[in-house]
XYZ file of C-alpha atoms in Angstrom:
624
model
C -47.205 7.389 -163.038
C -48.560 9.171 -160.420
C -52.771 8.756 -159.705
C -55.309 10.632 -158.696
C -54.266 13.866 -160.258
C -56.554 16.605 -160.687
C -57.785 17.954 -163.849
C -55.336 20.522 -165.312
C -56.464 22.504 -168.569
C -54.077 25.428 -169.879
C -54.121 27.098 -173.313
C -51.039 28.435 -175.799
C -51.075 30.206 -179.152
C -50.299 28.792 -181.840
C -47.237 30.096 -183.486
C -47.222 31.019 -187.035
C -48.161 28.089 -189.372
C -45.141 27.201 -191.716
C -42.749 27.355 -188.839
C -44.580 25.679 -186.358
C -43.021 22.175 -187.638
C -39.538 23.309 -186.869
C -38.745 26.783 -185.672
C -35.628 28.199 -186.839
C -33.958 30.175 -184.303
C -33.647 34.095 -185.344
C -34.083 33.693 -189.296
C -34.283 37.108 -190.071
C -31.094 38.194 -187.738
C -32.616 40.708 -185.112
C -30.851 39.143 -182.970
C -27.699 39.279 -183.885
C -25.613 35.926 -184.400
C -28.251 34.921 -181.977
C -28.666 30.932 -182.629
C -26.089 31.118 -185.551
C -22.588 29.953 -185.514
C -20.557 32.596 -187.007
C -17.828 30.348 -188.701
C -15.403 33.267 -189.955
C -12.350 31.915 -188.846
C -10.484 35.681 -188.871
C -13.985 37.007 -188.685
C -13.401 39.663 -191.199
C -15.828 38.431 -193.721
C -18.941 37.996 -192.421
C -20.894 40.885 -190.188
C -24.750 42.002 -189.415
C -26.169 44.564 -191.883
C -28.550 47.013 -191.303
C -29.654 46.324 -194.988
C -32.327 44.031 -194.948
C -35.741 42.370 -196.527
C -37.988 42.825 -193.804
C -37.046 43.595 -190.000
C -34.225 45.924 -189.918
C -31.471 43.747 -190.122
C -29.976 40.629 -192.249
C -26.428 38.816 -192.915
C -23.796 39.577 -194.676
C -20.765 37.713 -196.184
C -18.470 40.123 -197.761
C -15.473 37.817 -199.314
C -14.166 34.150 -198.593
C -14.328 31.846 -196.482
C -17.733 33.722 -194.791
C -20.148 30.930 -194.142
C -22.605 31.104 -191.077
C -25.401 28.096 -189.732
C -27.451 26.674 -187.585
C -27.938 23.307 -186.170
C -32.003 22.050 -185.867
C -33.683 18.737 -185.636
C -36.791 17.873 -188.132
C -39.300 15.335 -188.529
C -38.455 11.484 -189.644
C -39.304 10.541 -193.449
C -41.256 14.206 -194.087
C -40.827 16.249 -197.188
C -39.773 20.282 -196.326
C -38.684 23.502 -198.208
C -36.060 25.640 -197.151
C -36.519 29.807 -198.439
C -34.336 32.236 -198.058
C -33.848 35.646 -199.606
C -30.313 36.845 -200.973
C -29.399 40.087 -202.019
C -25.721 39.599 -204.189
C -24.246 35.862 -205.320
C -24.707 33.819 -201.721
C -25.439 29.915 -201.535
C -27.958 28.616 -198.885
C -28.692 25.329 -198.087
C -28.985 22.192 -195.844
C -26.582 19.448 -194.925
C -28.261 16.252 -193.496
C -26.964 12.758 -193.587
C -24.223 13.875 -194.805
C -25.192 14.841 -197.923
C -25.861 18.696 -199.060
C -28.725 20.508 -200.615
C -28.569 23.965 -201.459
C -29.584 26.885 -204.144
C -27.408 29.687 -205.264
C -28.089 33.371 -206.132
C -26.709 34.895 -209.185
C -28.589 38.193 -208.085
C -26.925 41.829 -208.975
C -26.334 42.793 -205.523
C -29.525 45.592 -206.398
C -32.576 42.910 -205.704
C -33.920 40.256 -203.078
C -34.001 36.675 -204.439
C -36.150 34.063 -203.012
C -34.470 30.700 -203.136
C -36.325 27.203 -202.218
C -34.107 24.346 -201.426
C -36.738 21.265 -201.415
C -35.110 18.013 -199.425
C -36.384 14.954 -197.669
C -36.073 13.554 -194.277
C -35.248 9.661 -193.447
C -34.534 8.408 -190.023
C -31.868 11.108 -189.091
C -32.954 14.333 -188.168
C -30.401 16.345 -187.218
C -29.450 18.758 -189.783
C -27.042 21.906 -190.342
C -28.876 25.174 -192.326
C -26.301 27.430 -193.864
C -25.717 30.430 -195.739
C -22.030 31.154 -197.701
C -20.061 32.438 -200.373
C -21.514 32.755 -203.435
C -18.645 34.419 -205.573
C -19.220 38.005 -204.282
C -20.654 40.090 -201.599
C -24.102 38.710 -200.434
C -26.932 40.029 -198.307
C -29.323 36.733 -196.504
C -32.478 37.638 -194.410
C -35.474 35.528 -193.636
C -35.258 31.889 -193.215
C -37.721 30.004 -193.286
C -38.524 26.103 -193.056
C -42.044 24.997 -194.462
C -42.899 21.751 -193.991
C -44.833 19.819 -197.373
C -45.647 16.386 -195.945
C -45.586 13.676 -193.690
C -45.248 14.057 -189.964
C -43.514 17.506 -190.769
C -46.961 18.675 -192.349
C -49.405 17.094 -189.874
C -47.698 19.072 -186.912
C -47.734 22.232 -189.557
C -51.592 21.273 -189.896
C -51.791 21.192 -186.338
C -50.430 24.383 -185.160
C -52.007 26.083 -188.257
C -55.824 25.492 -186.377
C -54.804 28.586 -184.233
C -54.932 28.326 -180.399
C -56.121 25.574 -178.544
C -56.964 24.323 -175.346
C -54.787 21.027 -174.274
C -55.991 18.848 -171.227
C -54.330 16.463 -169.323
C -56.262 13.986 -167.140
C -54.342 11.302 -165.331
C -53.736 8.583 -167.159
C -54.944 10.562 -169.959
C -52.498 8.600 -172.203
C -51.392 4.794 -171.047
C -48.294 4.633 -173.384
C -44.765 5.951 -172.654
C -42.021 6.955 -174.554
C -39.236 9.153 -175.558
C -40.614 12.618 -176.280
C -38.446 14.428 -179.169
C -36.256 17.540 -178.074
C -36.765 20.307 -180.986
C -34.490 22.741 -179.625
C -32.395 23.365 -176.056
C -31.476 27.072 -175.124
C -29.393 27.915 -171.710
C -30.778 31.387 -169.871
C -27.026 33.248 -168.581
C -23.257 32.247 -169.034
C -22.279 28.870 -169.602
C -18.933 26.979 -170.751
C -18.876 27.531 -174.612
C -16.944 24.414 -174.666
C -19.838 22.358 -173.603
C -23.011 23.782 -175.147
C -26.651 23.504 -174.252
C -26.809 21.334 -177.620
C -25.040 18.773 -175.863
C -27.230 17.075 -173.780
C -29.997 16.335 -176.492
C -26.959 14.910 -178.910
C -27.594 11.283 -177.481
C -23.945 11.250 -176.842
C -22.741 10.037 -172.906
C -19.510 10.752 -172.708
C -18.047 13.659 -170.403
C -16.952 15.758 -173.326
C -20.547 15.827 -174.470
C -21.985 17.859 -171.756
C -23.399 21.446 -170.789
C -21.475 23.337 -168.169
C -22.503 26.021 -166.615
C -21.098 27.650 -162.890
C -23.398 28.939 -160.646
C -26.411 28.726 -158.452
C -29.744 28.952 -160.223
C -29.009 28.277 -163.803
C -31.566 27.611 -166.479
C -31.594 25.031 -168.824
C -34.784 24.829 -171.350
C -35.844 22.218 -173.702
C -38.160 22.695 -176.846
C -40.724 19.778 -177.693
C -41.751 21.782 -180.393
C -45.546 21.316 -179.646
C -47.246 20.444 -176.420
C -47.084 16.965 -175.244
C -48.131 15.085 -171.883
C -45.092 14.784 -169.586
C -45.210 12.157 -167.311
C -41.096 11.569 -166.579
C -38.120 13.323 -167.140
C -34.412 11.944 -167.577
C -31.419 13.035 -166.243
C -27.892 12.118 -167.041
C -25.193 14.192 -164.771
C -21.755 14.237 -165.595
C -19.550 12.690 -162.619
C -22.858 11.151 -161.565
C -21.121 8.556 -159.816
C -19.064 10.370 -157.825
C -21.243 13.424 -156.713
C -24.875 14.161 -156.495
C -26.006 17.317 -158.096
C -29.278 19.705 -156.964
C -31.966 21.000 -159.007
C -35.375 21.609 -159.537
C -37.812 21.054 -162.547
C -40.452 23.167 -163.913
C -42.644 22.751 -167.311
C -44.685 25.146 -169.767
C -47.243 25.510 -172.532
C -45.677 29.148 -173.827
C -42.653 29.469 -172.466
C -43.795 32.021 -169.730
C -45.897 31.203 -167.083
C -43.883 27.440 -165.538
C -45.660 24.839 -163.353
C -43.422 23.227 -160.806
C -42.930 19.650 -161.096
C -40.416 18.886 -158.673
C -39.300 20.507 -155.801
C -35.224 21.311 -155.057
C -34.099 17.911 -155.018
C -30.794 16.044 -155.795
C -29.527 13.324 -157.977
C -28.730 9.623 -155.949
C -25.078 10.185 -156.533
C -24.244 6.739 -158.087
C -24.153 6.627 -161.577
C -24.048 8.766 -164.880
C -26.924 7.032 -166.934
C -30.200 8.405 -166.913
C -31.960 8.708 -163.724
C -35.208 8.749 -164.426
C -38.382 11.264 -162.017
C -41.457 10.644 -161.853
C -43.577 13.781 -162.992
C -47.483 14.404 -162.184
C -49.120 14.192 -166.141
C -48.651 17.584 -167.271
C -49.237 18.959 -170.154
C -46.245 21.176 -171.829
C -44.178 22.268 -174.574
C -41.119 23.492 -172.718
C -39.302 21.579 -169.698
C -37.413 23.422 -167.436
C -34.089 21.903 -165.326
C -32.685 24.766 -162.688
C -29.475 23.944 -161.245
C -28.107 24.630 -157.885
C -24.296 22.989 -158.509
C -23.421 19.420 -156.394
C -21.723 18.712 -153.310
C -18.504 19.136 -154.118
C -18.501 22.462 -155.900
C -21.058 25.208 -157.925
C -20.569 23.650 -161.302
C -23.672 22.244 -162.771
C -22.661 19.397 -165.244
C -25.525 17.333 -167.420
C -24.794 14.571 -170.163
C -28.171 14.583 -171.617
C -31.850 15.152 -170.780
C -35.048 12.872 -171.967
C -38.241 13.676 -171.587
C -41.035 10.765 -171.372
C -44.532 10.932 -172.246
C -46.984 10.705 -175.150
C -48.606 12.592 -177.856
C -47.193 13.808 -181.420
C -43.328 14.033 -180.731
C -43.025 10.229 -179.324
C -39.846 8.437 -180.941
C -37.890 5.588 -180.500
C -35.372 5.321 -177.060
C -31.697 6.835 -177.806
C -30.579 4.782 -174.931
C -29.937 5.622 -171.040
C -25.985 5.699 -171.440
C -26.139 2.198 -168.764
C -24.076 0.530 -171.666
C -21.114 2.957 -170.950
C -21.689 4.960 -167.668
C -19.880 5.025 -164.470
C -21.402 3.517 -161.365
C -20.470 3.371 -157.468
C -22.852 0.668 -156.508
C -21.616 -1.778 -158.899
C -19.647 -4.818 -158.024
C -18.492 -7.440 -159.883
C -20.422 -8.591 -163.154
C -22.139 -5.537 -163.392
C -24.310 -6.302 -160.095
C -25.907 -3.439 -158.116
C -24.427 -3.508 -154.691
C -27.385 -2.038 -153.148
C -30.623 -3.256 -154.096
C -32.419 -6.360 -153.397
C -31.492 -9.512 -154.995
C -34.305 -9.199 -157.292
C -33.403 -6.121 -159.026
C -29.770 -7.784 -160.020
C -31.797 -11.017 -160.743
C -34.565 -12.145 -162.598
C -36.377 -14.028 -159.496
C -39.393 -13.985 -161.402
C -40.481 -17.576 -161.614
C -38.787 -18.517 -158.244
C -39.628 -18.980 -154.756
C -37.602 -19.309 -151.885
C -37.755 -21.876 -148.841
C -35.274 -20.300 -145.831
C -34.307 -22.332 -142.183
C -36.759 -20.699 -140.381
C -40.549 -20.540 -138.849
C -40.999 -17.007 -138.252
C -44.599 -17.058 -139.065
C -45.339 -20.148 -136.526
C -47.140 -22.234 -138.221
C -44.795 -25.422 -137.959
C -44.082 -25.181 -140.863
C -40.626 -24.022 -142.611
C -40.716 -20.742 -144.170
C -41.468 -20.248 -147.962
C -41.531 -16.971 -149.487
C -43.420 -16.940 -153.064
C -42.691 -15.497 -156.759
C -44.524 -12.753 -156.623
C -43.232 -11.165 -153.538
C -39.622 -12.616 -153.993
C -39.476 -10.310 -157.261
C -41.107 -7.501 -155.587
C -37.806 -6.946 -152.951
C -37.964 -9.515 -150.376
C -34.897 -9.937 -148.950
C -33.326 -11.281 -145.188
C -30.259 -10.352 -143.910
C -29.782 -13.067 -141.983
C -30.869 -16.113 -145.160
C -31.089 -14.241 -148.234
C -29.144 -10.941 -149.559
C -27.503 -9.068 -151.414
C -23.501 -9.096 -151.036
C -22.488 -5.542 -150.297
C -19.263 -5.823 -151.918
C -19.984 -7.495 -155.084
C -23.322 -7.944 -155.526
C -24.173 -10.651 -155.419
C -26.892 -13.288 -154.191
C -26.258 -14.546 -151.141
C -27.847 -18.064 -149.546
C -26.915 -18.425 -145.876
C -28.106 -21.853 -143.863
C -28.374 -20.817 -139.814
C -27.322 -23.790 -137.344
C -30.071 -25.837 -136.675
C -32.417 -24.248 -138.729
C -36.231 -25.227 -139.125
C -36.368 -28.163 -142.535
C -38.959 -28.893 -144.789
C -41.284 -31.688 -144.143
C -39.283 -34.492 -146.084
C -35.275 -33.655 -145.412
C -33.276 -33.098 -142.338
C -30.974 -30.377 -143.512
C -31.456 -26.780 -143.410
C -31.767 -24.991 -146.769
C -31.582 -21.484 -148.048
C -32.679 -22.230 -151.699
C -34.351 -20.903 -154.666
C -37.045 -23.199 -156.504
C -38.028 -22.983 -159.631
C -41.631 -21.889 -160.586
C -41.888 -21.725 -164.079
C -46.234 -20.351 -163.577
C -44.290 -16.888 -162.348
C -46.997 -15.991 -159.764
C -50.135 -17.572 -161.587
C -52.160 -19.284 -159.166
C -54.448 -20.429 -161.139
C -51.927 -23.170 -162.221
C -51.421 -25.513 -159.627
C -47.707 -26.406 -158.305
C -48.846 -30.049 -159.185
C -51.775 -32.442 -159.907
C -53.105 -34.906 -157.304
C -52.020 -38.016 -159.723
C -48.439 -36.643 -160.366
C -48.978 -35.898 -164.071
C -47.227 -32.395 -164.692
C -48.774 -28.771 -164.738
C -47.382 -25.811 -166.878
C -45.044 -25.410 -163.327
C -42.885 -27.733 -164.537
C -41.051 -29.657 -166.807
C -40.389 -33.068 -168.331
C -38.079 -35.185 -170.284
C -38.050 -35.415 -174.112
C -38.502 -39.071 -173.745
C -41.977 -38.651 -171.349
C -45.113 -39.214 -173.443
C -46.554 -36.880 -175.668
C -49.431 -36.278 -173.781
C -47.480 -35.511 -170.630
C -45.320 -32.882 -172.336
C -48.580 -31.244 -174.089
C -48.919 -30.606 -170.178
C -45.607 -29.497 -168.581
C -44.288 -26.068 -169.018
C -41.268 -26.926 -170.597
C -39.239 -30.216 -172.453
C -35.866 -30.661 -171.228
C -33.750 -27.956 -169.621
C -30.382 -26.431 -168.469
C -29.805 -24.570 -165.471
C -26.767 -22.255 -165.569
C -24.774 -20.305 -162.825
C -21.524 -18.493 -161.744
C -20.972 -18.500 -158.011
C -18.806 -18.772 -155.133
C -19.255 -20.810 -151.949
C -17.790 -18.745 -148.901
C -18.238 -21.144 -146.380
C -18.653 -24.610 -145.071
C -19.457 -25.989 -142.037
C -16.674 -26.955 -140.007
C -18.231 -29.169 -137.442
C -20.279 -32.009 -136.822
C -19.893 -35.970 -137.265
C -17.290 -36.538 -139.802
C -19.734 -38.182 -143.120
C -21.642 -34.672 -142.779
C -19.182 -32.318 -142.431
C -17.844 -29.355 -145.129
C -20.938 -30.025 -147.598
C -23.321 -28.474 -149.209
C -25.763 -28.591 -152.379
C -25.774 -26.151 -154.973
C -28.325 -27.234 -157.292
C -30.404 -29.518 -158.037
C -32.781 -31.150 -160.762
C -35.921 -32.425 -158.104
C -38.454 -34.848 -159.380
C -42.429 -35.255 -157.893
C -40.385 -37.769 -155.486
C -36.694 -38.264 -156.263
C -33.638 -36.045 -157.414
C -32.115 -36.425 -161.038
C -29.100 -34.466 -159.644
C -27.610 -33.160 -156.377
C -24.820 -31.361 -157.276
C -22.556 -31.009 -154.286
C -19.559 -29.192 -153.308
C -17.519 -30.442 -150.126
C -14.610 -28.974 -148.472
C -12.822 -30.907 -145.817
C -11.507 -28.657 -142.972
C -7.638 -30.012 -143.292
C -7.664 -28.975 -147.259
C -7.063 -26.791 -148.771
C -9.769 -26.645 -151.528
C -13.201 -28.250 -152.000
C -14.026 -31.864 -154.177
C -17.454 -31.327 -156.332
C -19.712 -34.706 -157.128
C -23.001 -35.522 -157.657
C -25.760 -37.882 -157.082
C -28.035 -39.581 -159.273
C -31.327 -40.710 -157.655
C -32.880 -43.322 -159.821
C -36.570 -44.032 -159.153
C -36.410 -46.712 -156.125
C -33.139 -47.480 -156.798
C -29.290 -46.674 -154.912
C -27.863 -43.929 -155.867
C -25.015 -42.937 -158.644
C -22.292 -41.105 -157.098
C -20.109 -39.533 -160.300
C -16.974 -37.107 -159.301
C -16.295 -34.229 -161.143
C -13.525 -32.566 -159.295
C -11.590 -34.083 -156.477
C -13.130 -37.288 -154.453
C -16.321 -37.650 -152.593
C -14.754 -39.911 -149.931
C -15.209 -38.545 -146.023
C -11.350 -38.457 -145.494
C -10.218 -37.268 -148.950
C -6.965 -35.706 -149.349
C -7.081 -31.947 -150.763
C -7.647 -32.426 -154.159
C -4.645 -30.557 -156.022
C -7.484 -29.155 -159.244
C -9.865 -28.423 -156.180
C -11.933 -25.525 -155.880
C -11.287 -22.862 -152.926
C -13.716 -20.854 -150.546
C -14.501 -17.747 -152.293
C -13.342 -18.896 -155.875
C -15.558 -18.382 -158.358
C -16.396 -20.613 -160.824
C -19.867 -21.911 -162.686
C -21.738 -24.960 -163.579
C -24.146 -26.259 -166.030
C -26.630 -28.774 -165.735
C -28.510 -29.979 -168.764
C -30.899 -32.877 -169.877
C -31.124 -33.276 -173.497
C -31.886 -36.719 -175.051
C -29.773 -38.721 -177.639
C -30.557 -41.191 -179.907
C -29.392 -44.323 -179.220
C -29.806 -47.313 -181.882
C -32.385 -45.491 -182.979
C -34.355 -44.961 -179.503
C -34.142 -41.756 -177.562
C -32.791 -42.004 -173.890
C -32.835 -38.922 -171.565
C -29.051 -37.712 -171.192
C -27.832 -35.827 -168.128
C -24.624 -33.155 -168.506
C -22.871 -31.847 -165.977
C -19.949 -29.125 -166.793
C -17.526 -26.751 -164.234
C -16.169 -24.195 -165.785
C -13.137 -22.775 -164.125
C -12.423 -18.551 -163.428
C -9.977 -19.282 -166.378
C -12.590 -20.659 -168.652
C -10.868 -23.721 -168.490
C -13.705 -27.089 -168.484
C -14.272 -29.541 -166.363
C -16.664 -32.185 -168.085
C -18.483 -34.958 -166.469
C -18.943 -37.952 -168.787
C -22.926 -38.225 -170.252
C -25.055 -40.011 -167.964
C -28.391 -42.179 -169.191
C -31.420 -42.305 -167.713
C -33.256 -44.056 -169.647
C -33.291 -46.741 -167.031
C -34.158 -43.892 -164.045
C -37.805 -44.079 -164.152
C -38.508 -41.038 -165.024
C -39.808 -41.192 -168.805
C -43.144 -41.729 -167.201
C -46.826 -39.994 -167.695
C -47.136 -39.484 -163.804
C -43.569 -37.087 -162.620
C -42.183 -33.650 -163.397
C -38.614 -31.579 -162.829
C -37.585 -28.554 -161.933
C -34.316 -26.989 -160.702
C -33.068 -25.769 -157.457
C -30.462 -23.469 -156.668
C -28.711 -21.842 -153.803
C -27.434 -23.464 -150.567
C -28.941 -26.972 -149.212
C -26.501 -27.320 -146.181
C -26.050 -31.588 -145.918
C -25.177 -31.391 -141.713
C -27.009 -30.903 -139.364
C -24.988 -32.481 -136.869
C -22.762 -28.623 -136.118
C -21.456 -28.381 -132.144
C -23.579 -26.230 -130.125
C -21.988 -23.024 -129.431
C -20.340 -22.489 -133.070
C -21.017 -20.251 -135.353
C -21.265 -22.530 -138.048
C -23.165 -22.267 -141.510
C -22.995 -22.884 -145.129
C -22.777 -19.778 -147.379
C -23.201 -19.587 -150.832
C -23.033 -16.498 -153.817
C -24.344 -16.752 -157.138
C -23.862 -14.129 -159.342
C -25.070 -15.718 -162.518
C -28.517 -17.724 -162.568
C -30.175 -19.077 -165.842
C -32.759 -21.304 -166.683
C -33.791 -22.231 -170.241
C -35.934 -25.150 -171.851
């Protein structure tokens, strides 16, 4: 939230104490129909009287079906009372969770009856107060809601101090959630189809919204007792496809409104909440004035959510993201416009790009921390404007680390997540909590690693290959990797030849001084391969796995590496098991982690092309 803010103090009075819990809107009928629904379907038998209790008005149902009521939220698991006086036979009452509570008057027509209707609350809280036909003509004036315990009462309690004086200090309050809505009103005309009721019904589809034509037009919401605003929510309807303008203003009584944002305007891309920022401000009634979108003078919201802390916190109703509409997203529900790490959780990686910008002779590595944070190159390291996803591009003759010869864009795993105060590794090769080891490494070692055993699993596309270059190099590149303190568990590799049509995938297995085990998983490894017919194109996407597990074996564990493709069509591709018990690697003195992303294996390109390995992922997953 925002810092630094000054001090700001108002005061409000308190409104009467019963009905400070939950304020009923016109009970006694002043007002008309004001805040009732009228449900008189030939609206014959049900009218305002100038016969009342107190005021100078009430309602009246003169023969079937009259019924009138009003919708109101309450207070989870509290204990109320609804009264109500009745002149004649009339039935009032409350319908909540679906189930219905009410009292009946067998009065003379002559006399005002108080009825009580006692209920309880549970989790839901939205609720329907009525009044209807009791078997002859009935008079009904003052409603009233008094609230007997649990939160209900407290807030009763509360307001029932008289006026106070509410300060808000920033970061007067650390938490942050969901602020209950008590009641929304609309100031002028407004589509009676879609009702200001609408947008606090948790509901995100269009036909849940409040409409409303015109530049300027009011919508208010109720928190029912002052609370400290520090965000407000937005849904708009056609969100995606428009951006709408509006300002937003709050209040302790409903009179006198601080400004808390300027005009502004929505970002246009989808029809979730979008959530402002708000200076801490103390208030009781929000505020949203609307000035129509670009397209036309309509003003269209789903739903609004207030954020902040103090009495009327509840749990989140959700942001509609699990149903809305968005024009920045590609494929897999990727953002096509934000950094890779807000479509990825990049977290506990770093990544080491073909360059020495910085000059220090040394290859490029950009760290956890600031890899989450945004980082991003256009040239190395983006995100695909199209789909979304996370692209790794090699440049020609780009700078290497200190112990390969190939280029790299790559992610690598970094399982401390930004701690430095736990080392990348130990001086005598035993692990840190940075990596991992096998199950089959001694039991001291894994008391030290960050993890036992592992999978790595992605869904990606490689777009291109290079094209030139001596012929043993050409057309490959690694897409992830198992790296040891020294050696390599697993290079998985796809190659494309340029005469074929689609692209072999292998891997290697680097023992601990020992050759390495080429095993083919798709096509053959061989420099002059034919296009293998089950091959896998540029730009087809498809996803791996790569797991270490161990199995017992006559009643010894060995270390077993997996390998698995798994076609567009969800169609498998399984490598057989491989043991490594025999690898070297169930030792006190090594450690794993994976790699990911593009390791171009040539660096042998012709000057003068514009040649490069390119890889997307659009799926990355590590577990242990």
């Amino acid at each position: 939230m925002t810092k630094n803010l000054a001090l700001y103090v108002a005061a409000f009075a308190a409104l009467a104490p019963a009905a400070m819990a939950q304020t009923l809107t016109n009970p006694s009928f002043e007002s008309g129909w004001s805040g009732w629904k009228d449900v008189d379907p030939n609206k014959d038998a049900t009218s305002v009287s100038g016969h009342y209790n107190t005021g100078l008005k009430s309602a009246k149902i003169s023969k079937e079906p009259g019924h009138f009521e009003q919708s109101i939220s309450l207070f989870p698991e509290s204990e109320y009372e609804l009264q109500a006086y009745v002149k004649g036979p009339g039935e009032v009452g409350i319908e909540l969770a679906g189930e219905v509570a009410s009292a009946v008057s067998a009065g003379d027509g002559e006399t005002w009856v108080k009825l009580n209707v006692p209920f309880k609350t549970g989790a839901d809280t939205s609720a329907r107060i009525f009044g209807g036909w009791g078997g002859g003509e009935a008079r009904f004036d003052d409603f009233e809601l008094v609230a007997l315990s649990g939160p209900a009462k407290v807030a009763a309690d509360e307001a029932a101090k008289g006026p106070r004086v509410y300060t808000t200090i920033a970061d007067g309050c650390e938490d942050i959630r969901q602020l209950r809505v008590q009641y929304v009103s609309a100031e002028g005309d407004f589509d009676k189809e879609y009702a200001p009721e609408r947008i606090i019904d948790h509901d995100f589809s269009a036909d849940s919204r409040w409409s409303a034509k015109g530049a300027g037009r009011e919508i208010i919401l109720d928190l029912g007792l002052p609370q400290t605003l520090k965000e407000l929510g937005v849904a708009f309807y056609k969100g995606h496809e428009r951006r709408s303008y509006f300002e937003m203003s709050a209040s302790l009584d409903g009179r006198g409104y601080l400004p808390l944002i300027a005009r502004t305007e929505s970002a246009g891309k989808t029809t979730a909440i979008q959530r402002f920022d708000l200076d801490d401000t103390a208030a009781r009634y929000v505020k949203v004035t609307a000035y129509g979108n670009e397209k036309n003078e309509w003003n269209s919201i789903l739903e609004i959510q207030p954020y902040g802390c103090g009495f009327g916190m509840i749990d989140p109703t959700g942001d509609g993201a699990d149903v809305a509409e968005y024009s920045n997203k590609g494929l897999f529900g990727l953002f096509t416009d934000v950094p890779p790490s807000e479509n990825f959780d990049l977290s506990a990686w770093k990544i080491t790009v073909p360059y020495d910008k910085d000059g220090n002779g040394k290859v490029d590595e950009i760290k956890e921390i600031e890899l989450n944070s945004g980082w991003q190159d256009t040239e190395v390291f983006y995100t695909d404007p199209v789909t979304g996803g996370m692209v790794f591009r090699t440049i020609p003759g780009g700078t290497t680390t200190q112990n390969s010869s190939y280029a790299r864009s790559e992610l690598r795993q970094m399982m401390r997540a930004g701690d430095t105060a736990i080392k990348t590794r130990n001086d005598d090769g035993t692990p840190t909590r940075n990596n991992w080891v096998f199950s089959t490494a001694p039991k001291e070692t894994q008391a030290l690693a960050g993890g036992v055993d592992g999978v790595m699993r992605a869904t990606l596309a490689v777009n291109q290959v290079t094209r030139t270059g001596e012929q043993g190099k050409i057309g490959r590149v690694i897409i992830g990797q198992i790296h040891a303190k020294d050696d390599e568990p697993i290079r998985l590799y796809y190659r494309k030849l340029p005469g074929n049509k689609f692209g072999a995938i292998y891997y290697a297995h680097e023992a601990v001084d020992q050759d390495d085990v080429w095993v083919e998983v798709i096509g053959e490894r061989k420099d002059n391969a034919g296009n293998p017919i089950d091959g896998i194109a540029l730009d087809e996407i498809f996803s791996y796995e790569i797991a270490v597990s161990s199995q017992e074996v006559d009643g010894i564990l060995h270390p077993m590496l997996d390998v698995k493709i798994i076609r567009d069509d969800g169609s498998e591709i399984v490598a057989p098991s491989l043991d490594m018990s025999q690898s070297g690697y169930n030792v006190a003195d090594d450690f794993m982690y994976f790699k990911a992303g593009a390791y171009s294996q040539n660096n042998s390109i012709l000057p003068g092309w514009r040649d490069a390995d390119q890889v997307t992922f659009y799926k990355l997953e590590t577990a242990h």
